[in-house]
Short mmCIF file of C-alpha atoms in Angstrom, two decimals:
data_model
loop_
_atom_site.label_atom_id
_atom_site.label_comp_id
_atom_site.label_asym_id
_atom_site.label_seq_id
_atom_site.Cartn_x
_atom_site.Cartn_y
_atom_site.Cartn_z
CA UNK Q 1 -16.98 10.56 16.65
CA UNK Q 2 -15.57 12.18 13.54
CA UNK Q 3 -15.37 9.39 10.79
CA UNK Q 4 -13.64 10.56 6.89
CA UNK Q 5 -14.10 8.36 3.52
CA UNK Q 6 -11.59 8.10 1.28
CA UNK Q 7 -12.73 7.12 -2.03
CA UNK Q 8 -9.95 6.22 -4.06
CA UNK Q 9 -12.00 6.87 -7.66
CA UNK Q 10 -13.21 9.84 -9.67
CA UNK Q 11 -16.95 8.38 -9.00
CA UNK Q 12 -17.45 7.72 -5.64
CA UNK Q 13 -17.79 4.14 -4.43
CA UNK Q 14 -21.94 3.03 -3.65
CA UNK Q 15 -21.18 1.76 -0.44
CA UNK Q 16 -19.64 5.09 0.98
CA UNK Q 17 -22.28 6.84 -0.51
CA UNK Q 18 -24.48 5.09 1.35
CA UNK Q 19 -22.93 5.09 4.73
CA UNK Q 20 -22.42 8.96 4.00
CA UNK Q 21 -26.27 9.27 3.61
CA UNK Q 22 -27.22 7.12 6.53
CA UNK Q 23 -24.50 8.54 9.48
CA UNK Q 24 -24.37 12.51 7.54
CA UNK Q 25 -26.25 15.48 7.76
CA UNK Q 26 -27.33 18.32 5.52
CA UNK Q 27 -26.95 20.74 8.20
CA UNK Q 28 -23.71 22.51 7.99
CA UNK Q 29 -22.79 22.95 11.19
CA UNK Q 30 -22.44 18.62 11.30
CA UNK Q 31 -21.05 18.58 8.32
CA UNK Q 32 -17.65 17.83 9.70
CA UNK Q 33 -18.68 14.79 11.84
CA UNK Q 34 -18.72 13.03 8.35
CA UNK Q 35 -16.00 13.87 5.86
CA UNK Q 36 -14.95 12.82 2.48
CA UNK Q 37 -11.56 12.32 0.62
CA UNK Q 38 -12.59 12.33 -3.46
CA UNK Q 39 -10.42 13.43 -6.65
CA UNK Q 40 -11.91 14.69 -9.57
CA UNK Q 41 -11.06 15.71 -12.85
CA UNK Q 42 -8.55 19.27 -13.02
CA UNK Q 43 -11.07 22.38 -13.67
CA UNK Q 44 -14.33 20.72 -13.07
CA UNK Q 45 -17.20 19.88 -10.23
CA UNK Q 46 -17.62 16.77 -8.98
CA UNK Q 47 -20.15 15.15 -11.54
CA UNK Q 48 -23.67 15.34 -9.99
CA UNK Q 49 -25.05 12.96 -12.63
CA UNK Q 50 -23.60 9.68 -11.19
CA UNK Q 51 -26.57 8.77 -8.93
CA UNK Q 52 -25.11 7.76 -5.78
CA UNK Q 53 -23.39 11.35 -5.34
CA UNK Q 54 -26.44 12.62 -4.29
CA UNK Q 55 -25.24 11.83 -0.94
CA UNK Q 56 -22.27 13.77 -0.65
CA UNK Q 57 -24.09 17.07 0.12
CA UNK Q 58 -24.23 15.34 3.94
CA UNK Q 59 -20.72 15.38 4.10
CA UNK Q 60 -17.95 17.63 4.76
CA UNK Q 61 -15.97 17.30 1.06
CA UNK Q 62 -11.95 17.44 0.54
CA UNK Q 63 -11.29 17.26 -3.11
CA UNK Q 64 -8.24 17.04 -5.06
CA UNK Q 65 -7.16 17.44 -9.13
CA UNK Q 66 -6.47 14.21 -10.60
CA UNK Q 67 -6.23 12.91 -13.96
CA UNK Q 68 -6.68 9.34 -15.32
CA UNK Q 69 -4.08 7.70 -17.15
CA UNK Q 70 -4.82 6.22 -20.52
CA UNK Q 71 -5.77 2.43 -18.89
CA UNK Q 72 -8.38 0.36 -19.52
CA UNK Q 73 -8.97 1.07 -15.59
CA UNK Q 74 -9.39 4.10 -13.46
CA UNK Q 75 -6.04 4.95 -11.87
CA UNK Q 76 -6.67 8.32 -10.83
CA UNK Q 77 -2.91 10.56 -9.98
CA UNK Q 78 -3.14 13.18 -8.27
CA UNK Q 79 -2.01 16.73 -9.73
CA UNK Q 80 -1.81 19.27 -7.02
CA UNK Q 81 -0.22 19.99 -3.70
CA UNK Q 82 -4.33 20.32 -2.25
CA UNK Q 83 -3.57 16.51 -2.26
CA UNK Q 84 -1.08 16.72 0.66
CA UNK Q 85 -2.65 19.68 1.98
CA UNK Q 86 -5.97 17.94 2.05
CA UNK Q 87 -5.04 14.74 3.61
CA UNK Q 88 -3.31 16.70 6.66
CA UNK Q 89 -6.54 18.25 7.59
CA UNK Q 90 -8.70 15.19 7.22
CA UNK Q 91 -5.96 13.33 9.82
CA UNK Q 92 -5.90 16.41 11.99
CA UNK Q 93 -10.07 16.53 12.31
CA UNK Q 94 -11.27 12.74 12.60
CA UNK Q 95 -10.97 10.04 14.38
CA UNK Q 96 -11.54 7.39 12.00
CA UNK Q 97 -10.43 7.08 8.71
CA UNK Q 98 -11.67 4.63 6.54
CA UNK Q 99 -10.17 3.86 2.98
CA UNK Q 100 -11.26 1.37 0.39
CA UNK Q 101 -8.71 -0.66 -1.19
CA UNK Q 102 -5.08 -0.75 -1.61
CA UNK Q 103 -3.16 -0.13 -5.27
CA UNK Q 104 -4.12 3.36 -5.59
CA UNK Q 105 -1.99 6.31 -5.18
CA UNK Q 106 -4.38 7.87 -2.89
CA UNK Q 107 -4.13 4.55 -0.60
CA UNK Q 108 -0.43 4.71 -0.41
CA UNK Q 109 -0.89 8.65 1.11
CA UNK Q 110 -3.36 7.42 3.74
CA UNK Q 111 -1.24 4.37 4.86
CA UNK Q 112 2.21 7.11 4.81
CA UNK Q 113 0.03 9.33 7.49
CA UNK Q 114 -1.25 6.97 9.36
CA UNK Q 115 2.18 6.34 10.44
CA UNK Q 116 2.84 10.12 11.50
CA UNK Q 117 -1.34 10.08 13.06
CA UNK Q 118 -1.24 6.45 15.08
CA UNK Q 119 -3.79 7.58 17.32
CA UNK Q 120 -6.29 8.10 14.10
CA UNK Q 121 -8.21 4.92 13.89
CA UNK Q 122 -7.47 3.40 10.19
CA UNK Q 123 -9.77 0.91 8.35
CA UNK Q 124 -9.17 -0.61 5.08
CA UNK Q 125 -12.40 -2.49 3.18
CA UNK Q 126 -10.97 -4.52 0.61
CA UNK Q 127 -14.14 -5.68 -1.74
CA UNK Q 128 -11.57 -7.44 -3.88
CA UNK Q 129 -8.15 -8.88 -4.16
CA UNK Q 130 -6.96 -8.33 -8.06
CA UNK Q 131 -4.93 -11.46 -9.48
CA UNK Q 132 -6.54 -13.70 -6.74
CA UNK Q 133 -9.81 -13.01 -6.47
CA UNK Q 134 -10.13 -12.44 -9.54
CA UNK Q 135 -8.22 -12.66 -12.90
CA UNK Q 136 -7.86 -8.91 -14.98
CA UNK Q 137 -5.70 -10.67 -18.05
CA UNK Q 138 -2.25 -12.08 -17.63
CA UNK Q 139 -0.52 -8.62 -17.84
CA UNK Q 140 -2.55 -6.87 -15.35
CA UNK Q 141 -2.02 -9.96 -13.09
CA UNK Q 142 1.71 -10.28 -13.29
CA UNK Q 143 1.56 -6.55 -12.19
CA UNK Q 144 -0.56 -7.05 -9.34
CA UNK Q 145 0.46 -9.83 -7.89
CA UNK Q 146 4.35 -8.37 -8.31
CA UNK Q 147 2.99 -5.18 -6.21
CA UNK Q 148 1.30 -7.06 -4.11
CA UNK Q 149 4.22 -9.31 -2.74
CA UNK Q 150 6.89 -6.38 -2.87
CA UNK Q 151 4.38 -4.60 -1.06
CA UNK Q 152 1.55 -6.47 0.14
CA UNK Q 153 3.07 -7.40 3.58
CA UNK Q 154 4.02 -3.65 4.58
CA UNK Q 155 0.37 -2.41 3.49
CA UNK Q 156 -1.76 -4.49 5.54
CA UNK Q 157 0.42 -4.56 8.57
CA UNK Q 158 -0.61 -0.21 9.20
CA UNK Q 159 -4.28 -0.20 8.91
CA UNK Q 160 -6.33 -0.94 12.57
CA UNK Q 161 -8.80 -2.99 11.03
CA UNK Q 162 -9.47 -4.80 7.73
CA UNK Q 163 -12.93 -5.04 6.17
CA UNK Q 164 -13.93 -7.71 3.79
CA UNK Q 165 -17.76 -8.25 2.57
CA UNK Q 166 -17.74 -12.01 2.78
CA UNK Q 167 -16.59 -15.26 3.77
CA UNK Q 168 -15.64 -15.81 0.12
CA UNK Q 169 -12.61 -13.41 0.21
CA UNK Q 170 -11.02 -13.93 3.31
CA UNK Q 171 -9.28 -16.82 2.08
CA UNK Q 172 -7.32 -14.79 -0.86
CA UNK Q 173 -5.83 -13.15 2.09
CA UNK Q 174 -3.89 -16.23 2.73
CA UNK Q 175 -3.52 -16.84 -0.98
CA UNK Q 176 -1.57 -13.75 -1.75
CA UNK Q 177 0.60 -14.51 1.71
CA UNK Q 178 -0.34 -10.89 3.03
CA UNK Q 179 0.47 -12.13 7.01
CA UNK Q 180 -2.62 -9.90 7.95
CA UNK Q 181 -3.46 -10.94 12.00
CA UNK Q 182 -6.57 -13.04 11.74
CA UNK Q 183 -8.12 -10.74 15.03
CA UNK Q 184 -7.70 -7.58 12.40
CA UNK Q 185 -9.61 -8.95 9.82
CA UNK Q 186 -13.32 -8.03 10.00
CA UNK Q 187 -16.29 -9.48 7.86
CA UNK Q 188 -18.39 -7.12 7.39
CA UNK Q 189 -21.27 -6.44 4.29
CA UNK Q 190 -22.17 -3.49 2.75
CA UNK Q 191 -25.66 -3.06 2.71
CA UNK Q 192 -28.52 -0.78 0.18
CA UNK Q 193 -30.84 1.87 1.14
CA UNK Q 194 -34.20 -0.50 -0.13
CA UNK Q 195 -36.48 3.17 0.50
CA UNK Q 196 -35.43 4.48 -2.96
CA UNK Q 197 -36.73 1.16 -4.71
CA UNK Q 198 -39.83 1.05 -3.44
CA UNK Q 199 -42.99 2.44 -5.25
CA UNK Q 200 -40.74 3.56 -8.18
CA UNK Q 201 -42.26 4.96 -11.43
CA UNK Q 202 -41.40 3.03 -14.71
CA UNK Q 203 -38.98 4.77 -16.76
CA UNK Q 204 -40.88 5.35 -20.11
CA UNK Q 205 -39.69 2.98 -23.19
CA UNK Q 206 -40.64 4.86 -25.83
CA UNK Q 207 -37.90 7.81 -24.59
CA UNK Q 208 -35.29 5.33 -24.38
CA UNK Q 209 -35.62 3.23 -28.27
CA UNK Q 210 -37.55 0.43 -26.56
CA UNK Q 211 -41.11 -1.02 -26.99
CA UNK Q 212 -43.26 -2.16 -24.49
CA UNK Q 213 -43.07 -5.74 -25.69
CA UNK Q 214 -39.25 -6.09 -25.78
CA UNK Q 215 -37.64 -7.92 -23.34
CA UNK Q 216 -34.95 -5.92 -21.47
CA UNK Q 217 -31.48 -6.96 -20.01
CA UNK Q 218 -29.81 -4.28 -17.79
CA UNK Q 219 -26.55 -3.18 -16.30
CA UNK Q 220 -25.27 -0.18 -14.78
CA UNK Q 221 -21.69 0.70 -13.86
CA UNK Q 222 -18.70 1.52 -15.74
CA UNK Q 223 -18.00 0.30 -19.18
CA UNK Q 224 -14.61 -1.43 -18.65
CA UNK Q 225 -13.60 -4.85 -20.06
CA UNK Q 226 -13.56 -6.47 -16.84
CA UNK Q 227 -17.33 -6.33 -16.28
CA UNK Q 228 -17.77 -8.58 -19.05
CA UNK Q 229 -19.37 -5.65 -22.02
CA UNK Q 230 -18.08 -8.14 -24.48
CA UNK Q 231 -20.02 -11.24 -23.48
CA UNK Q 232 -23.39 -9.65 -23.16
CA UNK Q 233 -22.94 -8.41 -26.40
CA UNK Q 234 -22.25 -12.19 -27.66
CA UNK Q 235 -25.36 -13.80 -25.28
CA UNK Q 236 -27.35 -10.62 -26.93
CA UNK Q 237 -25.78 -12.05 -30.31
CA UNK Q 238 -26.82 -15.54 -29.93
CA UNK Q 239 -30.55 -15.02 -28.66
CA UNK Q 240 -30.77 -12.64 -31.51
CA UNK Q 241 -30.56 -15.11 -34.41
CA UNK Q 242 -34.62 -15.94 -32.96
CA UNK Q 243 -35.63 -13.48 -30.94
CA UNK Q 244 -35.22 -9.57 -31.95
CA UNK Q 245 -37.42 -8.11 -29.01
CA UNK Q 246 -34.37 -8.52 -26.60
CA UNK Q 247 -32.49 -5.33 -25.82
CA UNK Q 248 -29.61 -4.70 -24.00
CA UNK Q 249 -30.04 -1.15 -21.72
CA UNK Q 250 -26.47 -0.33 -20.37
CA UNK Q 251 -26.37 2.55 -18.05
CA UNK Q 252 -22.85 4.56 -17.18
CA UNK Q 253 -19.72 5.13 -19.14
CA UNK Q 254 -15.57 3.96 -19.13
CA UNK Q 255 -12.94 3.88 -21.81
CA UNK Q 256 -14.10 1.31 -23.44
CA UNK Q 257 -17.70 2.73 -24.38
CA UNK Q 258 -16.16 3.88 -28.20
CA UNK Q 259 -14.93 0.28 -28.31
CA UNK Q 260 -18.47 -1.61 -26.92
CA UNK Q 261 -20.53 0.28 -29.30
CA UNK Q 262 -18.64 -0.43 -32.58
CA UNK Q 263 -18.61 -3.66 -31.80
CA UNK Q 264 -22.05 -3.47 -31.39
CA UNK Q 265 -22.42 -2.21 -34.74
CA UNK Q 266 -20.19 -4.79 -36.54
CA UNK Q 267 -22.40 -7.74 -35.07
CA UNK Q 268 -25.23 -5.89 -36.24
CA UNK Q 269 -26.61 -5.09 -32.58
CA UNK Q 270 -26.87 -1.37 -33.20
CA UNK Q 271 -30.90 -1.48 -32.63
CA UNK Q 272 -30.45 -3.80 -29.85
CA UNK Q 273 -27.99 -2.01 -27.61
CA UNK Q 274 -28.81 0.60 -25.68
CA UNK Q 275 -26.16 3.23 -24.78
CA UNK Q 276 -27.36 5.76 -21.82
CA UNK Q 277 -24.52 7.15 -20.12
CA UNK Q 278 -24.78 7.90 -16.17
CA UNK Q 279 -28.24 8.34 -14.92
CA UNK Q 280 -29.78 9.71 -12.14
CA UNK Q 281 -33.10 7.36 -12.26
CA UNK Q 282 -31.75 3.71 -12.10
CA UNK Q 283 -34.74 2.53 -9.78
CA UNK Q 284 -36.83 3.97 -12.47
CA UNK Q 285 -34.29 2.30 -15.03
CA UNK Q 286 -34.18 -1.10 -13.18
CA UNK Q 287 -38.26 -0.72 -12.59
CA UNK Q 288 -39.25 -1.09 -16.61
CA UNK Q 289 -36.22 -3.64 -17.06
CA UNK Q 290 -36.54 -7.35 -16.79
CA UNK Q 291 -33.12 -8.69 -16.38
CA UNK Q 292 -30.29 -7.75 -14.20
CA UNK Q 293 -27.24 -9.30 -16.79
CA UNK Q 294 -23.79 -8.79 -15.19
CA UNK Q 295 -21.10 -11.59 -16.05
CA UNK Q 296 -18.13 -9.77 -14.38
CA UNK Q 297 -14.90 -11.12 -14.10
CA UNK Q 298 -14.20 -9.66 -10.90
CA UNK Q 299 -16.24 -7.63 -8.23
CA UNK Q 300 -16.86 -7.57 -4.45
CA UNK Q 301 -20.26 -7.24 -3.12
CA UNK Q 302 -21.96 -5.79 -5.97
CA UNK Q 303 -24.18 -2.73 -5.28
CA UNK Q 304 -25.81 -3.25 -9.27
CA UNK Q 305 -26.84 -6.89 -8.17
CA UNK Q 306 -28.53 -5.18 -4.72
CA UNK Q 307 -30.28 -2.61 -6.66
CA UNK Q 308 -31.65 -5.17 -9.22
CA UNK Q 309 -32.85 -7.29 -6.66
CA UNK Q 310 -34.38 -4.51 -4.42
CA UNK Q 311 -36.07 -3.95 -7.97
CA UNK Q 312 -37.85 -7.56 -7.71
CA UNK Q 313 -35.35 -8.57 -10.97
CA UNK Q 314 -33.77 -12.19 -11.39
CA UNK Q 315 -29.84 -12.03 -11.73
CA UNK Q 316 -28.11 -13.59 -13.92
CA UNK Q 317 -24.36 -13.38 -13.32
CA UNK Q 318 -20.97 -14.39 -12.79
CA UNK Q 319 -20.15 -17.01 -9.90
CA UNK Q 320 -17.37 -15.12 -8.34
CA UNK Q 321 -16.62 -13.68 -4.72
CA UNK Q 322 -18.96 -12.33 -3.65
CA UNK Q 323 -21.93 -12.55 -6.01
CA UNK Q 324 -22.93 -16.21 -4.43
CA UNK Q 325 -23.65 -14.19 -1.00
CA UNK Q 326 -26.45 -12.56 -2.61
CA UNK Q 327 -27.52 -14.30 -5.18
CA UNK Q 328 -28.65 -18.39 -4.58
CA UNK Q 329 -28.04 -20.03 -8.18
CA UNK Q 330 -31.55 -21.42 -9.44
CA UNK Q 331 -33.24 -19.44 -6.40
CA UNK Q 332 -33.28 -15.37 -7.28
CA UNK Q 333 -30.89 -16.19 -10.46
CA UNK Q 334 -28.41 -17.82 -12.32
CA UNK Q 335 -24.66 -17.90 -11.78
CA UNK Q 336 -21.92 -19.18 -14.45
CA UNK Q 337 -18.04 -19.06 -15.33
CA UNK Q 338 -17.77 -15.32 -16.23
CA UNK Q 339 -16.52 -17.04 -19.91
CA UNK Q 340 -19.99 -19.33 -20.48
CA UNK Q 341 -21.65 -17.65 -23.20
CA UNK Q 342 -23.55 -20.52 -23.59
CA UNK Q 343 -24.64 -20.67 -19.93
CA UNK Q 344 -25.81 -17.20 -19.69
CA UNK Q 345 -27.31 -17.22 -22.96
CA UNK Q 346 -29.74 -20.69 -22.09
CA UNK Q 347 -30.48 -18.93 -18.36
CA UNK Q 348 -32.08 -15.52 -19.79
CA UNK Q 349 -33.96 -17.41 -22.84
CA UNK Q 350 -35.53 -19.67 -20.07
CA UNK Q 351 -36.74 -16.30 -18.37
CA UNK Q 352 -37.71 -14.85 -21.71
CA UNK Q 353 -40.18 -18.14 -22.38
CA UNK Q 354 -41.11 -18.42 -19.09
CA UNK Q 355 -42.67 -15.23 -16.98
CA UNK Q 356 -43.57 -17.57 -14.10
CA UNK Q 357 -40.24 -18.47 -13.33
CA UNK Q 358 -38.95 -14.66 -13.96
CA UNK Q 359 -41.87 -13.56 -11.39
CA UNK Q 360 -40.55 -15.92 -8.63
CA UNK Q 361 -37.06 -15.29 -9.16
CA UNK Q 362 -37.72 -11.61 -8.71
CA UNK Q 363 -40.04 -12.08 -5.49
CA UNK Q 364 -36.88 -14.23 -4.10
CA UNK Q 365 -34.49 -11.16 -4.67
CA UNK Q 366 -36.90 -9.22 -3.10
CA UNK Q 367 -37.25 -11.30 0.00
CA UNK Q 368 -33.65 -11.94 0.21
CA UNK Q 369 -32.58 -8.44 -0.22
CA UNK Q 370 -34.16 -7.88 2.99
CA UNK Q 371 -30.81 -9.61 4.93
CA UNK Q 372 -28.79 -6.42 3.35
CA UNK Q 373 -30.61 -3.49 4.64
CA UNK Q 374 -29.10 -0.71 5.90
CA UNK Q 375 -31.15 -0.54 8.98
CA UNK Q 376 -29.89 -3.71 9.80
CA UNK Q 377 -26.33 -3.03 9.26
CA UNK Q 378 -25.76 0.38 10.37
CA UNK Q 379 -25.50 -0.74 14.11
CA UNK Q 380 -22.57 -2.99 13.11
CA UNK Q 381 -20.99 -0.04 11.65
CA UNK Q 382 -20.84 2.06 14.13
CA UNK Q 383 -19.38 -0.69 16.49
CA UNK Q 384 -16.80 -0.62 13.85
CA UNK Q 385 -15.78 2.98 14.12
CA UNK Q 386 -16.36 3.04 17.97
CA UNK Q 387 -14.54 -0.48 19.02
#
């Protein structure tokens, strides 16, 4: 069986990364069997420094010229004909295709030739539901939720199957009235490859600003306002006043990284905040760190919360669909209203003043990570495709 990904961002989604490096091969001749959809920015490679692209040498790659527009989101449009040209090949070679989400440009392609290719298997993962699910600001809403009932109905009626990763968001389906058939609808978690966090070597402190005895929050992902830059920065603000050993590490890059970092600078967090860009090494990262801080205002199953918990690290986060599915509030972490800067900020000085309850919270995410391992959700995966 043939299976393509289509990734509908510049960086390429963790969860397809992994299923690329579990069901791929590096030998060329297989290559095909797994196949990916990407764009990527006019003129340039696909950037090799984003650590879950490591993977995509085990897959057969179809890549397109795109360009962002100037949002504080990644909208990617595509720029040349390779687009269409592209896309008529993948439908032509696999059987499956499998597509995550559904307000890109890129998703509205795939659901157009999936009418002219009904015998090509379709599946759609939706890891979040924008305006329901979540709320993005009361512009950004009104926008999605007008898209999604002019269009919402005619979207999910094409694709074969539809993926969620919990309990949690199935009921937005109903919320935003998209009529999908309850037999289409498929739970299904992603899951984390727990072999590259295990006997990991400490990134070294000293070459990133930080001293042995400071207390380290991290986060990794892209620095947009929706993954809540702007209340670390006040929870780093607030422990600050008594305590200047905590740091705040954040690994990747967005539009709003300019933004984040002078703001960092006006509340006199310059020394505190740590800004690293994409990284190959977050096990190594996540190894020296002490904290996993992520009070998003919207996600699905987060693949930074896996990674910090196959790194034995408490979460604190946001309680939103579907953080609660990994992490167990007062078990492995601490979950609050994305807005309670108060909450998050009393959670991580109770692990700061007490390294017993730190150590069991990170055993816990250890132990409970276990339930999301790929090698015991691959099966289900493949009963996906082949069902």
């Amino acid at each position: 069986m043939k299976i393509c990904y289509v990734n509908p961002t510049i960086l390429v989604r963790r969860p397809i990364a992994e299923l690329i490096d579990r069901l791929g091969s590096e030998k060329s001749n297989k290559k095909e069997k797994i196949g990916i959809f990407i764009p990527k920015k006019p003129f340039r490679k696909i950037d090799k420094n984003w650590h879950a692209n490591k993977s995509l040498s085990k897959a057969k790659i179809y890549s397109y010229n795109a360009v962002n527009l100037p949002l504080r989101f990644e909208w990617p449009i595509p720029i040349s004909p390779r687009f269409w040209t592209q896309l008529y090949r993948i439908f032509k070679t696999y059987d499956v295709v499998h597509m995550w989400t559904y307000f890109y440009i890129n998703s509205w392609a795939v659901i157009l030739f999936k009418k002219f290719f009904p015998k090509v298997k379709l599946i759609m993962t939706c890891d979040t539901f924008p305006a329901y699910s979540f709320s993005a600001g009361k512009i950004t809403d009104f926008m999605f939720k007008t898209y999604t009932k002019l269009f919402g109905k005619m979207i999910f009626k094409i694709p074969d199957l539809i993926q969620v990763y919990g309990e949690s968001l199935v009921k937005y389906t109903k919320q935003a009235k998209l009529g999908i058939l309850k037999k289409k609808i498929k739970i299904l978690s992603t899951g984390i490859n727990l072999t590259k966090f295990k006997q990991i070597k400490k990134a070294d402190r000293k070459k990133l600003g930080l001293n042995q005895s400071d207390f380290v929050m991290v986060y990794a992902g892209l620095i947009v306002p929706r993954k809540g830059i702007k209340t670390m920065l006040r929870v780093l603000k607030n422990i600050n006043k008594n305590n200047k050993t905590v740091k705040l590490l954040l690994i990747g890059d967005g539009p709003a990284r300019a933004e984040y970092k002078e703001m960092a600078q006006e509340m006199g967090l310059s020394k505190q905040v740590k800004f690293t860009g994409w990284r190959k090494d977050i096990p190594s990262l996540f190894a020296m760190s002490d904290v996993l801080f992520l009070p998003s205002k919207g996600e699905g199953l987060p693949g930074i919360i896996m990674e910090g918990m196959a790194s034995g690290l408490p979460i604190v986060a946001s309680k939103i669909p579907c953080i609660p599915d990994l992490v167990l509030d007062g078990e492995n972490g601490f979950l609050f209203h994305p807005d309670d800067v108060k909450g998050f900020t009393e959670a991580i000085i109770k692990l700061i003043e007490d390294d017993r309850l730190r150590d069991e919270m990170g055993d816990k995410s250890l132990v409970r990570i276990e339930k999301f391992n790929w090698d015991r959700l691959i099966g289900k995966y493949d009963k996906l495709y082949s069902q």
